[in-house]
């Protein structure tokens, strides 16, 4: 793994210069992340193409550079940049969940990316004043992205559970309707009793015999507390 950063010793970098440094060291960051992923055995379900890893670094660097820009520019606030990072995390969470990637695996991979970026800035040997600014920024950025990812996974899980519940309820409703159709169409009087010998379902033939003509389904949806039914 490439482990050396090419930069002049002792040079003081402005925040905007850091953006250029990130862009020119995408390969180093890529190698670093792949190395950590291999150590943690997280490459099994990842792309085998290095270019896919490099692209992920490029995409992740965008919200970071946006946040760095906010430290020196009045055009965007850090709050806005962090909100955009959260939205980025949500979009990535939705995308990766649709690919079948577990939330814990994706969050675990994000922590390796964070470690790679921390290594990157550590090896730059920045002045303490700049390091004191950058380290909290990196942590805040990845916290915002991770929160967005977790929000996406949680929302998706809740939606999936509701979809499954609604599907099951529709299935049960259809089964109930089939049962009622068959039960009501039985020509002979039929009464179903519970464990206390109280009627629970009475078909149309039994209703006509005992209570006279009533609407179909009255023995299921109607009032079964009629004394006639309980005196059987």
Short mmCIF file of C-alpha atoms in Angstrom, two decimals:
data_model
loop_
_atom_site.label_atom_id
_atom_site.label_comp_id
_atom_site.label_asym_id
_atom_site.label_seq_id
_atom_site.Cartn_x
_atom_site.Cartn_y
_atom_site.Cartn_z
CA UNK A 1 0.00 0.00 0.00
CA UNK A 2 1.26 3.47 -0.90
CA UNK A 3 2.03 5.16 2.42
CA UNK A 4 3.91 8.36 1.55
CA UNK A 5 2.40 11.71 0.73
CA UNK A 6 4.35 13.96 -1.59
CA UNK A 7 4.33 17.48 -0.17
CA UNK A 8 6.94 20.03 0.88
CA UNK A 9 7.95 19.74 4.52
CA UNK A 10 6.92 22.64 6.69
CA UNK A 11 4.60 24.24 4.11
CA UNK A 12 1.56 25.87 5.63
CA UNK A 13 -1.64 24.99 3.77
CA UNK A 14 -4.69 27.21 3.70
CA UNK A 15 -8.07 25.52 3.94
CA UNK A 16 -8.74 25.99 0.23
CA UNK A 17 -5.34 24.49 -0.55
CA UNK A 18 -6.42 21.42 1.38
CA UNK A 19 -9.16 20.85 -1.16
CA UNK A 20 -6.53 20.63 -3.89
CA UNK A 21 -4.47 18.25 -1.77
CA UNK A 22 -7.45 15.94 -1.34
CA UNK A 23 -8.14 15.95 -5.07
CA UNK A 24 -4.54 15.13 -5.95
CA UNK A 25 -4.29 12.31 -3.41
CA UNK A 26 -7.40 10.33 -4.30
CA UNK A 27 -5.24 7.31 -5.14
CA UNK A 28 -3.57 7.38 -1.72
CA UNK A 29 -6.95 7.57 0.03
CA UNK A 30 -8.27 4.76 -2.15
CA UNK A 31 -5.34 2.49 -1.29
CA UNK A 32 -5.76 3.31 2.38
CA UNK A 33 -9.46 2.44 2.46
CA UNK A 34 -8.98 -0.79 0.50
CA UNK A 35 -6.18 -1.76 2.89
CA UNK A 36 -8.38 -1.24 5.96
CA UNK A 37 -11.32 -3.01 4.31
CA UNK A 38 -9.15 -6.04 3.59
CA UNK A 39 -7.93 -6.05 7.19
CA UNK A 40 -11.54 -6.10 8.42
CA UNK A 41 -12.68 -8.63 5.79
CA UNK A 42 -15.23 -6.13 4.44
CA UNK A 43 -14.32 -6.60 0.78
CA UNK A 44 -16.31 -9.81 0.27
CA UNK A 45 -19.41 -8.01 -0.95
CA UNK A 46 -17.62 -4.97 -2.36
CA UNK A 47 -16.56 -4.28 -5.91
CA UNK A 48 -13.35 -5.96 -7.05
CA UNK A 49 -12.62 -3.01 -9.33
CA UNK A 50 -10.30 -0.41 -7.86
CA UNK A 51 -11.99 2.31 -9.91
CA UNK A 52 -15.21 1.76 -7.96
CA UNK A 53 -13.33 2.44 -4.72
CA UNK A 54 -11.71 5.56 -6.21
CA UNK A 55 -15.10 6.89 -7.29
CA UNK A 56 -16.42 6.37 -3.76
CA UNK A 57 -13.51 8.48 -2.47
CA UNK A 58 -14.36 11.21 -4.98
CA UNK A 59 -18.02 11.25 -3.91
CA UNK A 60 -17.14 11.25 -0.21
CA UNK A 61 -14.60 14.02 -0.68
CA UNK A 62 -17.25 16.36 -2.11
CA UNK A 63 -19.11 16.99 1.19
CA UNK A 64 -15.76 17.19 3.00
CA UNK A 65 -14.44 19.84 0.63
CA UNK A 66 -17.76 21.63 0.91
CA UNK A 67 -17.33 21.74 4.68
CA UNK A 68 -13.72 22.92 4.39
CA UNK A 69 -14.88 25.65 2.04
CA UNK A 70 -17.41 26.79 4.64
CA UNK A 71 -14.58 27.56 7.08
CA UNK A 72 -13.19 30.29 4.82
CA UNK A 73 -16.21 31.39 2.81
CA UNK A 74 -19.26 33.43 3.73
CA UNK A 75 -21.22 31.90 0.84
CA UNK A 76 -22.07 28.76 2.82
CA UNK A 77 -22.34 28.08 6.54
CA UNK A 78 -20.98 25.02 8.28
CA UNK A 79 -24.54 24.17 9.33
CA UNK A 80 -25.59 24.09 5.67
CA UNK A 81 -22.58 21.96 4.74
CA UNK A 82 -23.34 19.48 7.51
CA UNK A 83 -26.99 19.34 6.47
CA UNK A 84 -25.87 18.53 2.95
CA UNK A 85 -23.61 15.80 4.38
CA UNK A 86 -26.62 14.33 6.19
CA UNK A 87 -28.60 14.36 2.93
CA UNK A 88 -25.66 12.72 1.17
CA UNK A 89 -25.67 9.99 3.83
CA UNK A 90 -29.40 9.44 3.37
CA UNK A 91 -29.09 9.09 -0.39
CA UNK A 92 -26.21 6.65 -0.01
CA UNK A 93 -28.12 4.70 2.63
CA UNK A 94 -31.14 4.34 0.36
CA UNK A 95 -28.94 3.30 -2.55
CA UNK A 96 -26.90 0.71 -0.66
CA UNK A 97 -29.88 -0.72 1.18
CA UNK A 98 -31.58 -1.31 -2.18
CA UNK A 99 -28.48 -3.31 -3.16
CA UNK A 100 -28.99 -5.60 -0.16
CA UNK A 101 -26.12 -4.23 1.92
CA UNK A 102 -26.73 -4.48 5.66
CA UNK A 103 -26.71 -1.20 7.58
CA UNK A 104 -24.05 -2.33 10.04
CA UNK A 105 -21.72 -3.32 7.18
CA UNK A 106 -22.18 0.01 5.44
CA UNK A 107 -21.65 2.01 8.63
CA UNK A 108 -18.61 -0.16 9.41
CA UNK A 109 -17.18 0.70 6.01
CA UNK A 110 -17.81 4.41 6.62
CA UNK A 111 -15.69 4.22 9.75
CA UNK A 112 -12.81 2.90 7.65
CA UNK A 113 -13.19 5.84 5.27
CA UNK A 114 -13.08 8.19 8.24
CA UNK A 115 -9.91 6.50 9.48
CA UNK A 116 -8.32 6.91 6.05
CA UNK A 117 -9.09 10.64 5.96
CA UNK A 118 -7.79 11.11 9.51
CA UNK A 119 -4.58 9.33 8.46
CA UNK A 120 -4.33 11.59 5.44
CA UNK A 121 -4.44 14.81 7.45
CA UNK A 122 -2.17 13.37 10.14
CA UNK A 123 0.54 12.57 7.59
CA UNK A 124 0.33 16.08 6.17
CA UNK A 125 2.00 17.37 9.35
CA UNK A 126 -0.22 20.40 9.52
CA UNK A 127 0.36 23.21 12.02
CA UNK A 128 -1.47 22.65 15.28
CA UNK A 129 -3.84 25.54 14.57
CA UNK A 130 -5.02 23.92 11.33
CA UNK A 131 -5.15 20.42 12.82
CA UNK A 132 -7.30 21.74 15.66
CA UNK A 133 -9.77 22.99 13.06
CA UNK A 134 -9.66 19.99 10.74
CA UNK A 135 -10.02 17.11 13.19
CA UNK A 136 -13.40 18.28 14.59
CA UNK A 137 -14.55 18.98 11.01
CA UNK A 138 -13.80 15.41 9.90
CA UNK A 139 -15.55 13.94 12.90
CA UNK A 140 -18.58 16.20 12.45
CA UNK A 141 -18.74 15.40 8.76
CA UNK A 142 -18.70 11.63 9.19
CA UNK A 143 -21.11 11.86 12.12
CA UNK A 144 -23.54 13.75 9.86
CA UNK A 145 -23.13 11.25 7.02
CA UNK A 146 -23.52 8.29 9.37
CA UNK A 147 -26.65 9.81 10.89
CA UNK A 148 -28.09 10.24 7.41
CA UNK A 149 -27.29 6.61 6.56
CA UNK A 150 -28.90 5.33 9.75
CA UNK A 151 -31.96 7.49 9.15
CA UNK A 152 -32.33 6.03 5.66
CA UNK A 153 -31.97 2.46 6.88
CA UNK A 154 -34.37 3.00 9.78
CA UNK A 155 -36.98 4.67 7.59
CA UNK A 156 -36.65 1.95 4.96
CA UNK A 157 -37.00 -0.77 7.60
CA UNK A 158 -40.15 0.84 8.99
CA UNK A 159 -41.59 1.18 5.50
CA UNK A 160 -40.79 -2.45 4.71
CA UNK A 161 -42.44 -3.60 7.93
CA UNK A 162 -45.56 -1.57 7.13
CA UNK A 163 -45.63 -2.96 3.60
CA UNK A 164 -45.36 -6.52 4.91
CA UNK A 165 -48.06 -5.87 7.52
CA UNK A 166 -50.40 -4.35 4.95
CA UNK A 167 -49.78 -7.25 2.58
CA UNK A 168 -50.50 -9.76 5.36
CA UNK A 169 -53.68 -7.90 6.32
CA UNK A 170 -54.86 -7.99 2.71
CA UNK A 171 -54.17 -11.71 2.57
CA UNK A 172 -56.09 -12.30 5.80
CA UNK A 173 -58.98 -10.19 4.54
CA UNK A 174 -59.12 -12.18 1.32
CA UNK A 175 -59.05 -15.46 3.25
CA UNK A 176 -61.86 -14.22 5.51
CA UNK A 177 -63.97 -13.24 2.50
CA UNK A 178 -63.44 -16.67 0.92
CA UNK A 179 -64.45 -18.35 4.17
CA UNK A 180 -67.57 -16.21 4.55
CA UNK A 181 -68.62 -16.88 0.97
CA UNK A 182 -68.37 -20.64 1.49
CA UNK A 183 -69.90 -20.57 4.99
CA UNK A 184 -72.85 -18.42 3.92
CA UNK A 185 -73.55 -20.59 0.86
CA UNK A 186 -73.94 -23.82 2.86
CA UNK A 187 -77.53 -24.95 2.32
CA UNK A 188 -77.85 -26.55 5.76
CA UNK A 189 -78.03 -24.39 8.90
CA UNK A 190 -74.57 -24.08 10.43
CA UNK A 191 -73.53 -22.48 13.70
CA UNK A 192 -69.96 -22.20 15.03
CA UNK A 193 -69.51 -22.03 18.79
CA UNK A 194 -66.58 -20.88 20.90
CA UNK A 195 -65.17 -22.75 23.91
CA UNK A 196 -67.95 -21.30 26.09
CA UNK A 197 -70.63 -22.62 23.70
CA UNK A 198 -71.45 -19.11 22.51
CA UNK A 199 -72.19 -18.63 18.81
CA UNK A 200 -69.45 -16.90 16.86
CA UNK A 201 -70.60 -17.47 13.27
CA UNK A 202 -74.10 -18.27 12.07
CA UNK A 203 -74.72 -18.87 8.37
CA UNK A 204 -77.68 -17.52 6.37
CA UNK A 205 -79.66 -20.76 6.53
CA UNK A 206 -79.45 -20.86 10.33
CA UNK A 207 -80.36 -17.17 10.60
CA UNK A 208 -83.47 -17.68 8.43
CA UNK A 209 -84.47 -20.72 10.44
CA UNK A 210 -84.06 -19.11 13.84
CA UNK A 211 -84.55 -15.38 13.32
CA UNK A 212 -86.30 -15.02 10.01
CA UNK A 213 -85.12 -13.36 6.84
CA UNK A 214 -82.04 -11.13 7.34
CA UNK A 215 -79.28 -9.68 5.21
CA UNK A 216 -76.55 -12.11 4.10
CA UNK A 217 -73.63 -11.94 6.48
CA UNK A 218 -75.75 -10.97 9.46
CA UNK A 219 -74.51 -14.04 11.28
CA UNK A 220 -70.96 -12.73 11.04
CA UNK A 221 -71.18 -8.94 11.06
CA UNK A 222 -74.46 -8.63 12.98
CA UNK A 223 -75.41 -8.91 16.63
CA UNK A 224 -75.11 -12.48 17.92
CA UNK A 225 -76.39 -11.69 21.42
CA UNK A 226 -79.95 -12.59 20.47
CA UNK A 227 -81.41 -14.83 23.26
CA UNK A 228 -82.73 -17.25 20.65
CA UNK A 229 -79.18 -18.08 19.61
CA UNK A 230 -77.96 -18.47 23.18
CA UNK A 231 -80.85 -20.77 24.16
CA UNK A 232 -79.84 -23.39 21.60
#
